[in-house]
Coordinates of C-alpha atoms and ligand atoms in Angstrom, one line a residue:
M1 CA 3.8 17.0 -17.5
E2 CA 1.4 17.8 -15.9
R3 CA -1.0 14.5 -15.7
P4 CA -1.1 13.5 -12.1
I5 CA -0.1 10.3 -10.7
G6 CA -2.9 7.6 -9.4
I7 CA -3.4 5.7 -6.0
F8 CA -5.7 3.6 -4.6
D9 CA -5.9 1.1 -2.2
S10 CA -9.8 -0.9 -0.3
G11 CA -9.1 2.8 1.8
F12 CA -6.8 4.4 3.8
G13 CA -3.8 2.3 4.4
G14 CA -2.4 3.2 0.2
L15 CA -2.0 7.0 2.1
T16 CA 0.8 5.7 3.5
V17 CA 1.7 5.2 0.3
A18 CA 0.7 8.3 -0.9
R19 CA 2.6 10.1 1.6
A20 CA 5.9 8.4 0.5
L21 CA 5.2 9.7 -2.8
I22 CA 4.4 12.9 -1.6
D23 CA 7.2 13.8 0.5
L24 CA 9.8 12.7 -1.9
M25 CA 7.5 14.3 -5.5
P26 CA 5.7 17.2 -3.6
A27 CA 5.9 18.6 -7.1
E28 CA 3.6 16.1 -8.5
D29 CA -0.5 16.0 -9.0
Y30 CA -1.7 12.8 -7.8
V31 CA -5.5 11.0 -7.5
Y32 CA -5.9 9.6 -3.9
I33 CA -8.7 6.1 -4.7
G34 CA -9.7 4.3 -1.5
D35 CA -12.1 1.9 -2.4
T36 CA -13.6 2.1 0.9
G37 CA -16.6 1.4 -0.2
R38 CA -15.6 -2.4 -1.0
Y39 CA -12.9 -2.7 1.6
P40 CA -11.2 -5.3 2.9
Y41 CA -10.4 -6.2 -0.3
G42 CA -7.7 -9.4 2.2
S43 CA -11.0 -11.4 3.0
K44 CA -12.6 -11.5 -0.1
P45 CA -12.1 -14.0 -3.1
L46 CA -8.9 -13.0 -5.4
D47 CA -11.1 -13.1 -8.7
D48 CA -13.3 -9.9 -7.1
V49 CA -10.7 -8.0 -6.3
R50 CA -8.7 -8.5 -9.1
G51 CA -11.9 -6.9 -11.2
Y52 CA -12.0 -4.4 -8.4
A53 CA -8.2 -3.7 -9.2
S54 CA -9.4 -2.7 -13.0
E55 CA -12.2 -0.9 -12.2
L56 CA -10.0 1.6 -10.1
A57 CA -7.1 1.5 -13.0
H58 CA -9.4 2.3 -16.0
S59 CA -11.6 5.2 -13.4
L60 CA -8.0 6.3 -13.1
V61 CA -6.9 6.3 -16.7
D62 CA -10.3 7.9 -18.4
D63 CA -11.6 9.8 -15.6
F64 CA -8.4 11.2 -14.5
N65 CA -5.7 11.0 -17.4
V66 CA -2.8 9.6 -15.1
K67 CA 0.4 9.2 -16.3
A68 CA 1.0 6.4 -14.0
I69 CA -0.7 3.9 -11.0
V70 CA 1.0 3.1 -7.7
V71 CA -1.3 -0.3 -7.0
A72 CA -1.1 1.0 -2.9
C73 CA -2.5 -2.2 -2.0
N74 CA -0.8 -6.5 -1.1
T75 CA -3.7 -7.3 -1.8
A76 CA -4.4 -6.0 -5.1
T77 CA -0.6 -6.8 -6.5
A78 CA -2.0 -10.5 -5.0
A79 CA -4.5 -11.0 -7.1
G80 CA -2.4 -10.5 -10.6
L81 CA -1.9 -7.1 -12.1
D82 CA -0.8 -8.9 -15.8
H83 CA -3.9 -8.3 -17.1
L84 CA -3.4 -4.2 -16.0
R85 CA -0.3 -4.0 -17.4
S86 CA -1.4 -5.0 -20.6
E87 CA -5.1 -3.4 -20.9
L88 CA -3.3 0.3 -20.0
A89 CA -0.7 2.1 -22.0
V90 CA 0.3 3.8 -18.2
P91 CA 3.1 2.3 -16.4
I92 CA 2.2 0.0 -13.0
F93 CA 3.2 0.4 -9.9
D94 CA 3.0 -2.3 -7.1
V95 CA 3.6 -2.8 -3.3
V96 CA 5.1 -6.4 -3.1
G97 CA 8.0 -6.6 -5.3
P98 CA 9.9 -3.2 -3.8
G99 CA 9.1 -4.5 0.1
A100 CA 10.4 -8.1 -1.2
S101 CA 13.4 -6.4 -2.0
A102 CA 13.9 -3.8 1.7
V103 CA 13.3 -6.8 3.5
V104 CA 16.0 -9.3 1.6
R105 CA 18.2 -6.1 2.2
A106 CA 17.7 -4.8 5.7
S107 CA 17.9 -8.6 7.8
R108 CA 22.0 -9.0 8.6
S109 CA 20.6 -12.8 9.7
G110 CA 18.6 -13.9 6.5
K111 CA 15.5 -15.2 8.6
V112 CA 13.3 -13.0 7.5
G113 CA 9.6 -12.2 7.7
V114 CA 6.7 -10.5 6.2
I115 CA 2.7 -10.2 7.4
G116 CA -0.1 -9.8 5.1
T117 CA -4.1 -9.9 5.0
V118 CA -4.9 -13.7 4.1
G119 CA -5.4 -13.1 0.8
T120 CA -2.3 -11.6 0.1
I121 CA 0.1 -14.3 3.0
S122 CA -1.9 -17.3 0.4
S123 CA -1.0 -15.8 -2.8
G124 CA 1.9 -16.7 -2.3
A125 CA 3.6 -13.7 -4.1
Y126 CA 5.8 -12.3 -1.3
V127 CA 7.6 -16.1 -0.8
H128 CA 8.2 -15.8 -5.0
A129 CA 8.8 -11.6 -4.5
V130 CA 11.0 -12.5 -1.6
E131 CA 13.1 -15.5 -3.7
S132 CA 13.5 -12.7 -6.7
A133 CA 15.4 -10.4 -4.5
A134 CA 17.5 -12.8 -3.2
T135 CA 18.4 -14.1 -6.5
A136 CA 19.1 -10.4 -7.4
H137 CA 20.9 -9.2 -3.4
A138 CA 23.0 -12.4 -4.8
V139 CA 21.4 -13.6 -0.7
A140 CA 20.5 -15.8 1.2
A141 CA 16.6 -15.4 3.0
E142 CA 14.0 -17.7 4.9
L143 CA 10.2 -16.5 4.7
S144 CA 8.1 -17.0 7.7
S145 CA 4.9 -16.0 6.5
A146 CA 1.7 -15.1 8.7
A147 CA -2.1 -13.8 7.6
C148 CA -3.7 -11.2 10.5
P149 CA -6.8 -10.7 9.9
G150 CA -8.4 -8.0 11.3
F151 CA -5.4 -5.5 11.4
V152 CA -7.0 -4.2 8.5
E153 CA -10.7 -3.3 10.3
F154 CA -9.5 -1.6 13.3
V155 CA -7.2 0.9 11.2
E156 CA -10.3 1.7 8.6
R157 CA -11.6 2.4 12.3
G158 CA -9.0 4.7 13.1
Q159 CA -8.8 2.4 16.7
L160 CA -4.3 1.7 16.2
S161 CA -3.5 1.1 20.2
G162 CA -5.4 -0.5 22.8
D163 CA -6.2 -3.4 23.7
E164 CA -8.2 -5.1 22.0
V165 CA -5.4 -4.5 19.4
M166 CA -2.9 -5.8 21.7
V167 CA -4.5 -9.4 22.2
L168 CA -4.5 -9.0 18.8
A169 CA -1.8 -9.2 17.5
E170 CA -0.2 -10.9 20.6
R171 CA -2.7 -13.7 18.9
L172 CA -1.6 -13.6 15.3
L173 CA 2.2 -13.0 15.0
A174 CA 2.5 -15.7 18.4
P175 CA 4.3 -18.1 15.3
L176 CA 6.4 -15.2 14.0
A177 CA 8.2 -14.2 17.6
G178 CA 8.8 -17.7 17.6
A179 CA 10.5 -18.6 14.6
E180 CA 13.9 -15.9 14.8
I181 CA 13.3 -13.9 11.9
D182 CA 15.6 -10.3 12.8
T183 CA 13.2 -7.6 9.7
L184 CA 9.6 -7.6 9.4
L185 CA 7.5 -7.2 6.4
L186 CA 4.2 -5.1 7.0
G187 CA 3.4 -7.1 3.8
C188 CA -0.2 -4.2 4.0
T189 CA -0.1 -1.4 2.9
H190 CA -2.4 -0.4 6.3
Y191 CA 0.3 -2.0 8.5
P192 CA 2.7 0.4 9.4
F193 CA -0.3 2.7 11.0
L194 CA -0.3 -0.4 13.9
A195 CA 3.1 -0.1 13.9
R196 CA 4.2 1.0 17.3
T197 CA 1.9 -2.2 18.4
I198 CA 3.7 -4.4 15.9
G199 CA 7.0 -3.1 17.6
E200 CA 6.1 -4.2 21.4
V201 CA 5.4 -7.6 20.5
M202 CA 8.6 -8.4 18.3
G203 CA 10.2 -7.1 20.5
P204 CA 13.5 -4.1 19.8
E205 CA 15.6 -7.1 18.2
V206 CA 13.2 -7.6 14.7
V207 CA 13.2 -4.5 12.5
L208 CA 9.5 -3.5 11.0
V209 CA 9.9 -2.7 7.0
S210 CA 7.0 -1.1 5.4
S211 CA 7.1 -0.8 1.6
A212 CA 6.3 2.9 0.8
D213 CA 9.2 4.4 1.0
E214 CA 11.3 1.7 -1.6
T215 CA 8.0 2.2 -4.1
A216 CA 8.3 5.9 -3.8
F217 CA 12.1 5.6 -4.8
A218 CA 11.3 3.1 -7.6
V219 CA 8.9 5.1 -9.4
R220 CA 10.6 7.6 -9.2
Q221 CA 13.4 6.2 -11.3
R222 CA 10.9 4.7 -13.5
L223 CA 9.5 8.6 -14.4
T224 CA 12.7 9.4 -14.4
E225 CA 13.2 7.2 -17.2
M226 CA 10.2 8.2 -19.0
E227 CA 10.6 12.0 -18.4
L228 CA 7.2 12.1 -17.0
L229 CA 8.3 13.9 -13.4
R230 CA 7.6 17.1 -12.7
A231 CA 9.4 19.8 -12.9
S232 CA 8.4 22.1 -11.1
D233 CA 8.9 24.5 -7.5
E234 CA 5.7 24.3 -6.7
V235 CA 4.0 21.8 -4.6
G236 CA 1.6 19.7 -6.7
A237 CA -2.5 19.3 -6.5
R238 CA -3.8 16.2 -3.9
R239 CA -7.5 14.6 -4.9
F240 CA -8.5 12.4 -2.8
L241 CA -11.8 10.2 -3.9
S242 CA -13.9 7.2 -1.7
S243 CA -16.4 4.7 -2.8
G244 CA -18.1 5.0 0.9
D245 CA -18.6 7.5 3.0
V246 CA -17.0 10.7 1.8
E247 CA -17.2 12.7 4.9
V248 CA -15.9 9.7 7.1
F249 CA -13.4 9.6 4.5
R250 CA -12.4 12.7 5.0
E251 CA -12.2 13.2 9.6
L252 CA -10.8 9.9 9.4
G253 CA -7.9 10.8 6.7
S254 CA -7.1 13.6 8.1
T255 CA -6.2 11.6 11.4
L256 CA -4.1 9.5 9.3
F257 CA -2.2 11.4 6.9
G258 CA -1.7 14.9 8.5
S259 CA -4.1 18.3 6.9
D260 CA -2.9 17.4 3.0
L261 CA -6.3 15.7 2.7
V262 CA -8.8 18.4 4.2
A263 CA -11.1 17.7 1.5
A264 CA -12.4 13.7 0.1
E265 CA -14.7 13.1 -2.8
R266 CA -17.4 11.1 -4.3
W267 CA -15.6 8.8 -6.7
K268 CA -18.1 6.5 -8.4
R269 CA -17.9 3.3 -10.6
Ligands
DGL1 N1 -4.3 -2.4 2.6 C1 -4.7 -3.9 2.0 C2 -3.3 -4.6 1.2 O1 -1.6 -4.0 1.1 C3 -6.0 -4.0 1.3 C4 -6.4 -4.3 2.7 C5 -8.1 -5.2 3.2 O2 -8.6 -4.1 1.9 O3 -8.3 -6.1 3.4 O4 -3.5 -5.3 1.2

């Protein structure tokens, strides 16, 4: 099956998911769109975000003929993906379900935390997802959440550490630091880039979990079941597109992602 897998996010955050997908399924072709021209999603009304997600997903199908879409953005998922699933004939994967499943399974005490954008946390998407995951795994889970406005902006500027990030992290994570959680889900695909600072604030007793690997395993399993996986020993092609400044995307993208991101193209709505 030669059609690519499509991935989108508001910007660079989805690259953490793209990395996990590429590492697990290197033979696949990938098309990644970072909507940097309209980021951040996290502080925007969820109706607007739903519209952006719809444009991106339709473009991946119509313009790039993708065989599956990975919505590598918690906020877009929190805004609701039902419309995409009913409009499009390709499987649509999200990061919220896999993330919730990963955090519930990783916790020993059942006291888990999630951090995300204002849009994601206020939507309650993780309250439902963690409840479902706890039921599915027959465990108890007590969830504490915190929105972290500002984190995404640091990542989009390429500022991944330093005093400013630390001061903000200490302030935003204070409610969770006192909640006795043993596991913290990074419920925004941008946050793994700040894992060092977040880990330092939370302390060594708290395990940080990202949804990237879990999502990649879910995608591989479903594509295998649907007989859509590409059987080849060759490494697939990767295309990276941005709705914002392409040169900025290429430069920061290659710093964050590595040498697979050598060129970026303009995504036009
Ligand atoms: N990376 C996205 C998420 O997982 C969105 C960040 C933003 O644009 O605010 O929520």
